[in-house]
Amino acid sequence: VQLQASGGGSVQAGGSLRLSCAASGRSFSGAGMGWFRQAPGKEREFVSFIRGDGSRTYYDDSVKRRFTISRNNAENTVYLQMDSLKPEDTAVYYCAAGPSSTFDATSPYSDRRYTSWGQGTLVTVSS
């Protein structure tokens, strides 16, 4: 699976952005999809995950009730709707994919579970 992330930009605190991740290749519906982010000077961290069939989602506590992950398997795209953005959400956001079977037995929080990565899209939130 090859991934292309888009939708980043600059917003003020309290604003919204929607990130998209377009996938090419086979078996998109068979891939668990995650979003991670990396702020300047920090390690990459888990943001959200959605199973291949969309039946279950996961969120880091820092983004719960503000971010919503979704996917459209007919369009091979996963989305991250980000509302009530805060300056601490500023980071490069990456989408990632891994076989659904991987996440049947393990949690989606570790970036080592993912086999494909997009190039990243920058989100900047000003106060």
GROMACS .gro file of C-alpha atoms in nm:
model
  127
    1VAL     CA    1   0.000   0.000   0.000
    2GLN     CA    2   0.132   0.343  -0.094
    3LEU     CA    3   0.002   0.638   0.103
    4GLN     CA    4  -0.034   1.009   0.032
    5ALA     CA    5  -0.137   1.240   0.315
    6SER     CA    6  -0.283   1.585   0.261
    7GLY     CA    7  -0.494   1.851   0.427
    8GLY     CA    8  -0.248   2.007   0.667
    9GLY     CA    9  -0.224   2.381   0.715
   10SER     CA   10  -0.220   2.667   0.963
   11VAL     CA   11  -0.517   2.743   1.185
   12GLN     CA   12  -0.586   2.932   1.502
   13ALA     CA   13  -0.663   2.755   1.827
   14GLY     CA   14  -1.019   2.630   1.829
   15GLY     CA   15  -1.024   2.579   1.455
   16SER     CA   16  -1.064   2.265   1.250
   17LEU     CA   17  -0.881   2.076   0.980
   18ARG     CA   18  -0.950   1.752   0.798
   19LEU     CA   19  -0.659   1.536   0.695
   20SER     CA   20  -0.689   1.285   0.416
   21CYS     CA   21  -0.476   0.984   0.333
   22ALA     CA   22  -0.518   0.835  -0.012
   23ALA     CA   23  -0.399   0.479  -0.060
   24SER     CA   24  -0.302   0.297  -0.374
   25GLY     CA   25  -0.239  -0.069  -0.416
   26ARG     CA   26  -0.424  -0.378  -0.321
   27SER     CA   27  -0.633  -0.464  -0.021
   28PHE     CA   28  -0.697  -0.123   0.130
   29SER     CA   29  -1.003  -0.264   0.305
   30GLY     CA   30  -0.775  -0.528   0.453
   31ALA     CA   31  -0.547  -0.270   0.612
   32GLY     CA   32  -0.571  -0.116   0.951
   33MET     CA   33  -0.502   0.256   0.918
   34GLY     CA   34  -0.338   0.479   1.175
   35TRP     CA   35  -0.248   0.841   1.221
   36PHE     CA   36   0.065   0.942   1.408
   37ARG     CA   37   0.224   1.280   1.466
   38GLN     CA   38   0.564   1.418   1.544
   39ALA     CA   39   0.614   1.757   1.701
   40PRO     CA   40   0.947   1.941   1.675
   41GLY     CA   41   1.201   1.787   1.907
   42LYS     CA   42   0.971   1.505   2.011
   43GLU     CA   43   0.924   1.142   1.921
   44ARG     CA   44   0.651   1.027   1.690
   45GLU     CA   45   0.333   0.945   1.880
   46PHE     CA   46   0.010   0.760   1.816
   47VAL     CA   47  -0.300   0.966   1.741
   48SER     CA   48  -0.574   0.738   1.610
   49PHE     CA   49  -0.650   0.407   1.438
   50ILE     CA   50  -0.934   0.248   1.247
   51ARG     CA   51  -0.980  -0.117   1.160
   52GLY     CA   52  -1.003  -0.228   0.796
   53ASP     CA   53  -1.378  -0.267   0.810
   54GLY     CA   54  -1.423   0.050   1.013
   55SER     CA   55  -1.577  -0.144   1.298
   56ARG     CA   56  -1.352  -0.010   1.570
   57THR     CA   57  -1.153   0.303   1.636
   58TYR     CA   58  -0.888   0.402   1.886
   59TYR     CA   59  -0.773   0.744   2.003
   60ASP     CA   60  -0.497   0.878   2.219
   61ASP     CA   61  -0.640   1.042   2.530
   62SER     CA   62  -0.505   1.380   2.419
   63VAL     CA   63  -0.733   1.387   2.114
   64LYS     CA   64  -1.044   1.202   2.233
   65ARG     CA   65  -1.369   1.390   2.172
   66ARG     CA   66  -1.182   1.634   1.944
   67PHE     CA   67  -1.057   1.415   1.659
   68THR     CA   68  -1.257   1.166   1.454
   69ILE     CA   69  -1.109   0.902   1.227
   70SER     CA   70  -1.309   0.753   0.941
   71ARG     CA   71  -1.251   0.573   0.616
   72ASN     CA   72  -1.410   0.524   0.278
   73ASN     CA   73  -1.298   0.189   0.142
   74ALA     CA   74  -1.465   0.254  -0.194
   75GLU     CA   75  -1.236   0.555  -0.237
   76ASN     CA   76  -0.932   0.405  -0.064
   77THR     CA   77  -0.912   0.699   0.171
   78VAL     CA   78  -0.889   0.749   0.545
   79TYR     CA   79  -0.970   1.079   0.713
   80LEU     CA   80  -0.885   1.252   1.037
   81GLN     CA   81  -1.129   1.527   1.130
   82MET     CA   82  -0.961   1.753   1.384
   83ASP     CA   83  -1.178   1.996   1.579
   84SER     CA   84  -1.107   2.227   1.871
   85LEU     CA   85  -0.742   2.233   1.775
   86LYS     CA   86  -0.486   2.339   2.032
   87PRO     CA   87  -0.132   2.472   1.990
   88GLU     CA   88  -0.002   2.144   2.130
   89ASP     CA   89  -0.154   1.966   1.828
   90THR     CA   90   0.112   2.131   1.612
   91ALA     CA   91   0.308   1.853   1.442
   92VAL     CA   92   0.373   1.670   1.121
   93TYR     CA   93   0.096   1.414   1.083
   94TYR     CA   94   0.161   1.079   0.920
   95CYS     CA   95  -0.080   0.814   0.803
   96ALA     CA   96   0.026   0.453   0.821
   97ALA     CA   97  -0.109   0.114   0.719
   98GLY     CA   98  -0.066  -0.238   0.842
   99PRO     CA   99  -0.240  -0.570   0.776
  100SER     CA  100  -0.563  -0.600   0.971
  101SER     CA  101  -0.450  -0.939   1.094
  102THR     CA  102  -0.165  -0.767   1.279
  103PHE     CA  103  -0.410  -0.567   1.488
  104ASP     CA  104  -0.638  -0.862   1.564
  105ALA     CA  105  -0.393  -0.971   1.828
  106THR     CA  106  -0.195  -0.657   1.910
  107SER     CA  107  -0.271  -0.298   1.990
  108PRO     CA  108  -0.237  -0.029   1.720
  109TYR     CA  109  -0.041   0.212   1.939
  110SER     CA  110   0.310   0.111   1.838
  111ASP     CA  111   0.442   0.249   1.510
  112ARG     CA  112   0.636  -0.077   1.463
  113ARG     CA  113   0.309  -0.254   1.375
  114TYR     CA  114   0.273  -0.057   1.053
  115THR     CA  115   0.433  -0.150   0.723
  116SER     CA  116   0.355   0.151   0.502
  117TRP     CA  117   0.385   0.521   0.575
  118GLY     CA  118   0.279   0.839   0.402
  119GLN     CA  119   0.506   1.139   0.364
  120GLY     CA  120   0.350   1.353   0.636
  121THR     CA  121   0.150   1.675   0.635
  122LEU     CA  122   0.223   1.972   0.861
  123VAL     CA  123  -0.040   2.106   1.098
  124THR     CA  124   0.032   2.435   1.273
  125VAL     CA  125  -0.202   2.569   1.540
  126SER     CA  126  -0.144   2.920   1.668
  127SER     CA  127  -0.272   3.060   1.995
   0.00000   0.00000   0.00000
